[in-house]
Amino acid sequence: MALYRDSAVVLRTYKLGEADRIIVLMTLGRGKVRAVAKGVRRTGSKFGSRMEPGSVVQVQLYEGRGELDGVSQVETSEAHPRTRSDLSRLGHAAALLEAIDQVAQEREPNVRLHDMLVGGLASVEDANPPAVVGGFYLKLLAAEGVAPELGVCSVCGESPERLMWAPETGAMRCASCGGGRVVTHETLTLSRAEQAVIAVLL
């Protein structure tokens, strides 16, 4: 039974049997990992409260024979107490966790995604800026190499005064090329500013 330690963020949990849970972790060294935390739902469990979604932890796991590993030790690095007591913060944190859960691949290390999530959750905990989720999504798209081009029409390549969002293509279009949903100048300006910052950070 091989043991390993890693830094991780708890993405979600599922009930298993009467006392156990399946914990989905975004680890630093092994990507997304699913593990069983035995007895974690029992009263008096030594690490039940440490395995809540959004917790940043140091975890020791043992390799299982199938798809599930096992949790043997957990130490909390960041518990994010303000987030847990604030509905706005909880909603933003949940959006970040869900996005990473959908994008991260099972057992494929992705340090960038792990660090982005840790930083995003810290931002929610500290200041909870209104644009934190939108900015995180744009940064995630950029990290995956599919960030939208916000300055030109995706069809003709022109830069007209007004561009519209075409959700079916995931890009901007001008009116002459089919248009789309109207996007305010303020939204485009903010999105372009966020992309510029993202380009520097990535």
PDB file of C-alpha atoms in Angstrom:
ATOM      1  CA  MET A   1       0.000   0.000   0.000  1.00  0.00           C
ATOM      2  CA  ALA A   2       1.917   3.043  -1.277  1.00  0.00           C
ATOM      3  CA  LEU A   3       1.491   6.251   0.697  1.00  0.00           C
ATOM      4  CA  TYR A   4       1.889   9.745  -0.712  1.00  0.00           C
ATOM      5  CA  ARG A   5       1.449  13.299   0.564  1.00  0.00           C
ATOM      6  CA  ASP A   6       0.226  16.263  -1.433  1.00  0.00           C
ATOM      7  CA  SER A   7      -1.239  19.745  -1.238  1.00  0.00           C
ATOM      8  CA  ALA A   8      -4.869  19.765  -2.332  1.00  0.00           C
ATOM      9  CA  VAL A   9      -8.135  21.659  -2.521  1.00  0.00           C
ATOM     10  CA  VAL A  10     -11.359  19.821  -1.712  1.00  0.00           C
ATOM     11  CA  LEU A  11     -13.593  20.203  -4.777  1.00  0.00           C
ATOM     12  CA  ARG A  12     -16.646  18.227  -3.639  1.00  0.00           C
ATOM     13  CA  THR A  13     -17.754  15.314  -1.477  1.00  0.00           C
ATOM     14  CA  TYR A  14     -20.252  12.456  -1.816  1.00  0.00           C
ATOM     15  CA  LYS A  15     -21.798  10.236   0.833  1.00  0.00           C
ATOM     16  CA  LEU A  16     -20.656   6.625   0.759  1.00  0.00           C
ATOM     17  CA  GLY A  17     -22.365   4.051   2.938  1.00  0.00           C
ATOM     18  CA  GLU A  18     -23.337   5.019   6.472  1.00  0.00           C
ATOM     19  CA  ALA A  19     -20.200   6.774   7.643  1.00  0.00           C
ATOM     20  CA  ASP A  20     -17.805   7.360   4.737  1.00  0.00           C
ATOM     21  CA  ARG A  21     -17.425   9.989   2.042  1.00  0.00           C
ATOM     22  CA  ILE A  22     -15.823  10.132  -1.374  1.00  0.00           C
ATOM     23  CA  ILE A  23     -13.655  13.243  -1.496  1.00  0.00           C
ATOM     24  CA  VAL A  24     -12.755  14.820  -4.832  1.00  0.00           C
ATOM     25  CA  LEU A  25      -9.427  16.643  -4.553  1.00  0.00           C
ATOM     26  CA  MET A  26      -7.497  18.935  -6.870  1.00  0.00           C
ATOM     27  CA  THR A  27      -3.974  17.971  -5.865  1.00  0.00           C
ATOM     28  CA  LEU A  28      -0.770  19.768  -6.726  1.00  0.00           C
ATOM     29  CA  GLY A  29       1.186  16.718  -7.834  1.00  0.00           C
ATOM     30  CA  ARG A  30      -1.422  14.292  -9.208  1.00  0.00           C
ATOM     31  CA  GLY A  31      -4.230  16.398 -10.635  1.00  0.00           C
ATOM     32  CA  LYS A  32      -7.797  15.462  -9.738  1.00  0.00           C
ATOM     33  CA  VAL A  33      -7.959  12.534  -7.339  1.00  0.00           C
ATOM     34  CA  ARG A  34     -10.956  10.732  -5.846  1.00  0.00           C
ATOM     35  CA  ALA A  35     -10.425   9.177  -2.427  1.00  0.00           C
ATOM     36  CA  VAL A  36     -12.450   7.533   0.316  1.00  0.00           C
ATOM     37  CA  ALA A  37     -12.415   9.130   3.755  1.00  0.00           C
ATOM     38  CA  LYS A  38     -13.519   6.318   6.055  1.00  0.00           C
ATOM     39  CA  GLY A  39     -15.641   7.156   9.086  1.00  0.00           C
ATOM     40  CA  VAL A  40     -15.565  10.852   8.259  1.00  0.00           C
ATOM     41  CA  ARG A  41     -19.306  11.272   8.885  1.00  0.00           C
ATOM     42  CA  ARG A  42     -19.199   9.734  12.347  1.00  0.00           C
ATOM     43  CA  THR A  43     -19.467  11.985  15.388  1.00  0.00           C
ATOM     44  CA  GLY A  44     -15.971  12.609  16.667  1.00  0.00           C
ATOM     45  CA  SER A  45     -14.231  12.039  13.336  1.00  0.00           C
ATOM     46  CA  LYS A  46     -10.746  13.506  13.642  1.00  0.00           C
ATOM     47  CA  PHE A  47     -10.778  15.175  10.228  1.00  0.00           C
ATOM     48  CA  GLY A  48     -14.401  15.387   9.084  1.00  0.00           C
ATOM     49  CA  SER A  49     -14.589  19.173   9.328  1.00  0.00           C
ATOM     50  CA  ARG A  50     -11.305  19.562   7.463  1.00  0.00           C
ATOM     51  CA  MET A  51     -12.672  17.928   4.313  1.00  0.00           C
ATOM     52  CA  GLU A  52     -15.323  20.492   3.367  1.00  0.00           C
ATOM     53  CA  PRO A  53     -15.424  21.832  -0.215  1.00  0.00           C
ATOM     54  CA  GLY A  54     -13.091  24.802  -0.602  1.00  0.00           C
ATOM     55  CA  SER A  55     -10.673  23.730   2.129  1.00  0.00           C
ATOM     56  CA  VAL A  56      -6.997  23.896   1.227  1.00  0.00           C
ATOM     57  CA  VAL A  57      -5.287  20.960   2.911  1.00  0.00           C
ATOM     58  CA  GLN A  58      -2.136  18.919   3.249  1.00  0.00           C
ATOM     59  CA  VAL A  59      -3.282  15.349   2.822  1.00  0.00           C
ATOM     60  CA  GLN A  60      -1.732  11.919   3.112  1.00  0.00           C
ATOM     61  CA  LEU A  61      -3.331   9.277   0.927  1.00  0.00           C
ATOM     62  CA  TYR A  62      -2.738   5.641   0.109  1.00  0.00           C
ATOM     63  CA  GLU A  63      -3.123   4.215  -3.366  1.00  0.00           C
ATOM     64  CA  GLY A  64      -6.184   2.051  -3.847  1.00  0.00           C
ATOM     65  CA  ARG A  65      -6.568  -0.962  -6.078  1.00  0.00           C
ATOM     66  CA  GLY A  66      -9.243   0.682  -8.228  1.00  0.00           C
ATOM     67  CA  GLU A  67     -10.117   4.270  -9.084  1.00  0.00           C
ATOM     68  CA  LEU A  68     -10.384   5.398  -5.461  1.00  0.00           C
ATOM     69  CA  ASP A  69      -7.460   6.113  -3.163  1.00  0.00           C
ATOM     70  CA  GLY A  70      -7.848   6.397   0.606  1.00  0.00           C
ATOM     71  CA  VAL A  71      -7.377   9.307   3.002  1.00  0.00           C
ATOM     72  CA  SER A  72      -5.236   8.588   6.053  1.00  0.00           C
ATOM     73  CA  GLN A  73      -4.268  12.060   7.344  1.00  0.00           C
ATOM     74  CA  VAL A  74      -5.433  15.635   6.757  1.00  0.00           C
ATOM     75  CA  GLU A  75      -4.060  18.961   7.955  1.00  0.00           C
ATOM     76  CA  THR A  76      -5.789  22.245   7.169  1.00  0.00           C
ATOM     77  CA  SER A  77      -3.732  24.900   5.379  1.00  0.00           C
ATOM     78  CA  GLU A  78      -6.562  27.375   4.660  1.00  0.00           C
ATOM     79  CA  ALA A  79     -10.065  26.929   6.099  1.00  0.00           C
ATOM     80  CA  HIS A  80     -11.548  30.202   4.713  1.00  0.00           C
ATOM     81  CA  PRO A  81     -13.825  31.003   7.674  1.00  0.00           C
ATOM     82  CA  ARG A  82     -15.220  34.232   6.157  1.00  0.00           C
ATOM     83  CA  THR A  83     -16.279  32.378   3.036  1.00  0.00           C
ATOM     84  CA  ARG A  84     -18.146  29.744   5.047  1.00  0.00           C
ATOM     85  CA  SER A  85     -20.225  32.368   6.852  1.00  0.00           C
ATOM     86  CA  ASP A  86     -21.067  34.594   3.860  1.00  0.00           C
ATOM     87  CA  LEU A  87     -23.541  33.539   1.157  1.00  0.00           C
ATOM     88  CA  SER A  88     -21.984  35.750  -1.510  1.00  0.00           C
ATOM     89  CA  ARG A  89     -18.535  34.325  -0.864  1.00  0.00           C
ATOM     90  CA  LEU A  90     -19.931  30.785  -0.741  1.00  0.00           C
ATOM     91  CA  GLY A  91     -21.560  31.238  -4.144  1.00  0.00           C
ATOM     92  CA  HIS A  92     -18.386  32.582  -5.709  1.00  0.00           C
ATOM     93  CA  ALA A  93     -16.243  29.844  -4.168  1.00  0.00           C
ATOM     94  CA  ALA A  94     -18.665  27.170  -5.393  1.00  0.00           C
ATOM     95  CA  ALA A  95     -18.442  28.560  -8.944  1.00  0.00           C
ATOM     96  CA  LEU A  96     -14.632  28.337  -8.869  1.00  0.00           C
ATOM     97  CA  LEU A  97     -14.674  24.791  -7.489  1.00  0.00           C
ATOM     98  CA  GLU A  98     -17.197  23.638 -10.097  1.00  0.00           C
ATOM     99  CA  ALA A  99     -15.163  25.129 -12.951  1.00  0.00           C
ATOM    100  CA  ILE A 100     -11.976  23.359 -11.897  1.00  0.00           C
ATOM    101  CA  ASP A 101     -13.861  20.106 -11.298  1.00  0.00           C
ATOM    102  CA  GLN A 102     -15.135  20.235 -14.886  1.00  0.00           C
ATOM    103  CA  VAL A 103     -11.786  21.126 -16.475  1.00  0.00           C
ATOM    104  CA  ALA A 104      -9.249  19.140 -14.427  1.00  0.00           C
ATOM    105  CA  GLN A 105      -8.424  15.644 -15.632  1.00  0.00           C
ATOM    106  CA  GLU A 106      -8.228  12.566 -13.421  1.00  0.00           C
ATOM    107  CA  ARG A 107      -4.650  11.958 -12.236  1.00  0.00           C
ATOM    108  CA  GLU A 108      -3.129  14.413 -14.710  1.00  0.00           C
ATOM    109  CA  PRO A 109      -0.948  16.900 -12.805  1.00  0.00           C
ATOM    110  CA  ASN A 110      -1.749  20.537 -13.550  1.00  0.00           C
ATOM    111  CA  VAL A 111       0.088  22.870 -11.207  1.00  0.00           C
ATOM    112  CA  ARG A 112      -1.379  25.940 -12.916  1.00  0.00           C
ATOM    113  CA  LEU A 113      -4.984  24.897 -12.267  1.00  0.00           C
ATOM    114  CA  HIS A 114      -4.209  24.019  -8.652  1.00  0.00           C
ATOM    115  CA  ASP A 115      -2.471  27.335  -8.004  1.00  0.00           C
ATOM    116  CA  MET A 116      -5.189  29.305  -9.818  1.00  0.00           C
ATOM    117  CA  LEU A 117      -7.823  27.726  -7.590  1.00  0.00           C
ATOM    118  CA  VAL A 118      -5.871  28.365  -4.390  1.00  0.00           C
ATOM    119  CA  GLY A 119      -5.389  31.996  -5.430  1.00  0.00           C
ATOM    120  CA  GLY A 120      -9.003  32.412  -6.495  1.00  0.00           C
ATOM    121  CA  LEU A 121     -10.329  31.067  -3.197  1.00  0.00           C
ATOM    122  CA  ALA A 122      -7.951  33.358  -1.300  1.00  0.00           C
ATOM    123  CA  SER A 123      -9.266  36.331  -3.292  1.00  0.00           C
ATOM    124  CA  VAL A 124     -12.849  35.388  -2.424  1.00  0.00           C
ATOM    125  CA  GLU A 125     -11.907  35.042   1.252  1.00  0.00           C
ATOM    126  CA  ASP A 126      -9.973  38.311   1.439  1.00  0.00           C
ATOM    127  CA  ALA A 127     -11.920  40.835  -0.650  1.00  0.00           C
ATOM    128  CA  ASN A 128     -14.569  38.965  -2.654  1.00  0.00           C
ATOM    129  CA  PRO A 129     -14.396  41.358  -5.641  1.00  0.00           C
ATOM    130  CA  PRO A 130     -17.576  41.434  -7.776  1.00  0.00           C
ATOM    131  CA  ALA A 131     -15.773  40.282 -10.928  1.00  0.00           C
ATOM    132  CA  VAL A 132     -13.873  37.434  -9.284  1.00  0.00           C
ATOM    133  CA  VAL A 133     -15.836  34.649 -10.987  1.00  0.00           C
ATOM    134  CA  GLY A 134     -15.811  36.238 -14.458  1.00  0.00           C
ATOM    135  CA  GLY A 135     -12.111  36.982 -14.162  1.00  0.00           C
ATOM    136  CA  PHE A 136     -11.403  33.443 -13.000  1.00  0.00           C
ATOM    137  CA  TYR A 137     -13.330  31.991 -15.935  1.00  0.00           C
ATOM    138  CA  LEU A 138     -11.372  34.129 -18.394  1.00  0.00           C
ATOM    139  CA  LYS A 139      -8.106  33.110 -16.770  1.00  0.00           C
ATOM    140  CA  LEU A 140      -9.165  29.459 -16.913  1.00  0.00           C
ATOM    141  CA  LEU A 141     -10.011  29.746 -20.611  1.00  0.00           C
ATOM    142  CA  ALA A 142      -6.645  31.374 -21.247  1.00  0.00           C
ATOM    143  CA  ALA A 143      -4.852  28.629 -19.331  1.00  0.00           C
ATOM    144  CA  GLU A 144      -6.607  26.033 -21.493  1.00  0.00           C
ATOM    145  CA  GLY A 145      -5.745  27.936 -24.672  1.00  0.00           C
ATOM    146  CA  VAL A 146      -9.320  28.802 -25.650  1.00  0.00           C
ATOM    147  CA  ALA A 147      -9.732  32.381 -24.447  1.00  0.00           C
ATOM    148  CA  PRO A 148     -12.081  34.392 -26.704  1.00  0.00           C
ATOM    149  CA  GLU A 149     -10.753  37.134 -28.960  1.00  0.00           C
ATOM    150  CA  LEU A 150     -12.584  40.230 -27.755  1.00  0.00           C
ATOM    151  CA  GLY A 151     -11.137  42.851 -30.088  1.00  0.00           C
ATOM    152  CA  VAL A 152     -12.088  41.663 -33.583  1.00  0.00           C
ATOM    153  CA  CYS A 153     -14.864  39.863 -35.441  1.00  0.00           C
ATOM    154  CA  SER A 154     -14.106  36.134 -35.494  1.00  0.00           C
ATOM    155  CA  VAL A 155     -15.406  35.857 -39.081  1.00  0.00           C
ATOM    156  CA  CYS A 156     -14.027  38.822 -41.026  1.00  0.00           C
ATOM    157  CA  GLY A 157     -11.268  39.942 -38.668  1.00  0.00           C
ATOM    158  CA  GLU A 158     -12.427  43.551 -38.681  1.00  0.00           C
ATOM    159  CA  SER A 159     -12.634  45.769 -35.578  1.00  0.00           C
ATOM    160  CA  PRO A 160     -15.927  47.668 -35.884  1.00  0.00           C
ATOM    161  CA  GLU A 161     -17.178  50.014 -33.199  1.00  0.00           C
ATOM    162  CA  ARG A 162     -19.749  47.450 -32.060  1.00  0.00           C
ATOM    163  CA  LEU A 163     -19.079  43.755 -31.614  1.00  0.00           C
ATOM    164  CA  MET A 164     -21.588  41.167 -30.407  1.00  0.00           C
ATOM    165  CA  TRP A 165     -21.160  37.893 -28.565  1.00  0.00           C
ATOM    166  CA  ALA A 166     -22.058  34.765 -30.539  1.00  0.00           C
ATOM    167  CA  PRO A 167     -22.412  32.028 -27.884  1.00  0.00           C
ATOM    168  CA  GLU A 168     -22.733  29.241 -30.452  1.00  0.00           C
ATOM    169  CA  THR A 169     -19.209  29.990 -31.668  1.00  0.00           C
ATOM    170  CA  GLY A 170     -17.704  31.232 -28.407  1.00  0.00           C
ATOM    171  CA  ALA A 171     -16.447  34.387 -30.103  1.00  0.00           C
ATOM    172  CA  MET A 172     -17.311  37.942 -31.118  1.00  0.00           C
ATOM    173  CA  ARG A 173     -18.970  38.836 -34.433  1.00  0.00           C
ATOM    174  CA  CYS A 174     -19.885  42.073 -36.141  1.00  0.00           C
ATOM    175  CA  ALA A 175     -23.405  42.792 -37.416  1.00  0.00           C
ATOM    176  CA  SER A 176     -22.373  42.111 -41.032  1.00  0.00           C
ATOM    177  CA  CYS A 177     -21.230  38.585 -40.155  1.00  0.00           C
ATOM    178  CA  GLY A 178     -24.327  37.508 -38.276  1.00  0.00           C
ATOM    179  CA  GLY A 179     -24.085  39.407 -35.028  1.00  0.00           C
ATOM    180  CA  GLY A 180     -25.161  37.900 -31.728  1.00  0.00           C
ATOM    181  CA  ARG A 181     -25.997  39.104 -28.262  1.00  0.00           C
ATOM    182  CA  VAL A 182     -25.337  42.769 -27.571  1.00  0.00           C
ATOM    183  CA  VAL A 183     -22.446  43.350 -25.158  1.00  0.00           C
ATOM    184  CA  THR A 184     -22.118  46.708 -23.426  1.00  0.00           C
ATOM    185  CA  HIS A 185     -19.029  48.816 -23.910  1.00  0.00           C
ATOM    186  CA  GLU A 186     -18.365  48.613 -20.154  1.00  0.00           C
ATOM    187  CA  THR A 187     -18.444  44.803 -20.192  1.00  0.00           C
ATOM    188  CA  LEU A 188     -16.043  44.599 -23.118  1.00  0.00           C
ATOM    189  CA  THR A 189     -13.694  47.129 -21.540  1.00  0.00           C
ATOM    190  CA  LEU A 190     -13.621  45.198 -18.261  1.00  0.00           C
ATOM    191  CA  SER A 191     -13.143  41.857 -20.018  1.00  0.00           C
ATOM    192  CA  ARG A 192     -10.313  43.193 -22.157  1.00  0.00           C
ATOM    193  CA  ALA A 193      -8.632  44.686 -19.073  1.00  0.00           C
ATOM    194  CA  GLU A 194      -8.912  41.340 -17.278  1.00  0.00           C
ATOM    195  CA  GLN A 195      -7.441  39.546 -20.290  1.00  0.00           C
ATOM    196  CA  ALA A 196      -4.513  41.970 -20.329  1.00  0.00           C
ATOM    197  CA  VAL A 197      -3.795  41.271 -16.663  1.00  0.00           C
ATOM    198  CA  ILE A 198      -4.199  37.530 -17.250  1.00  0.00           C
ATOM    199  CA  ALA A 199      -1.711  37.625 -20.128  1.00  0.00           C
ATOM    200  CA  VAL A 200       0.885  39.078 -17.759  1.00  0.00           C
ATOM    201  CA  LEU A 201       0.122  36.612 -14.944  1.00  0.00           C
ATOM    202  CA  LEU A 202       0.160  33.546 -17.165  1.00  0.00           C
TER     203      LEU A 202
END
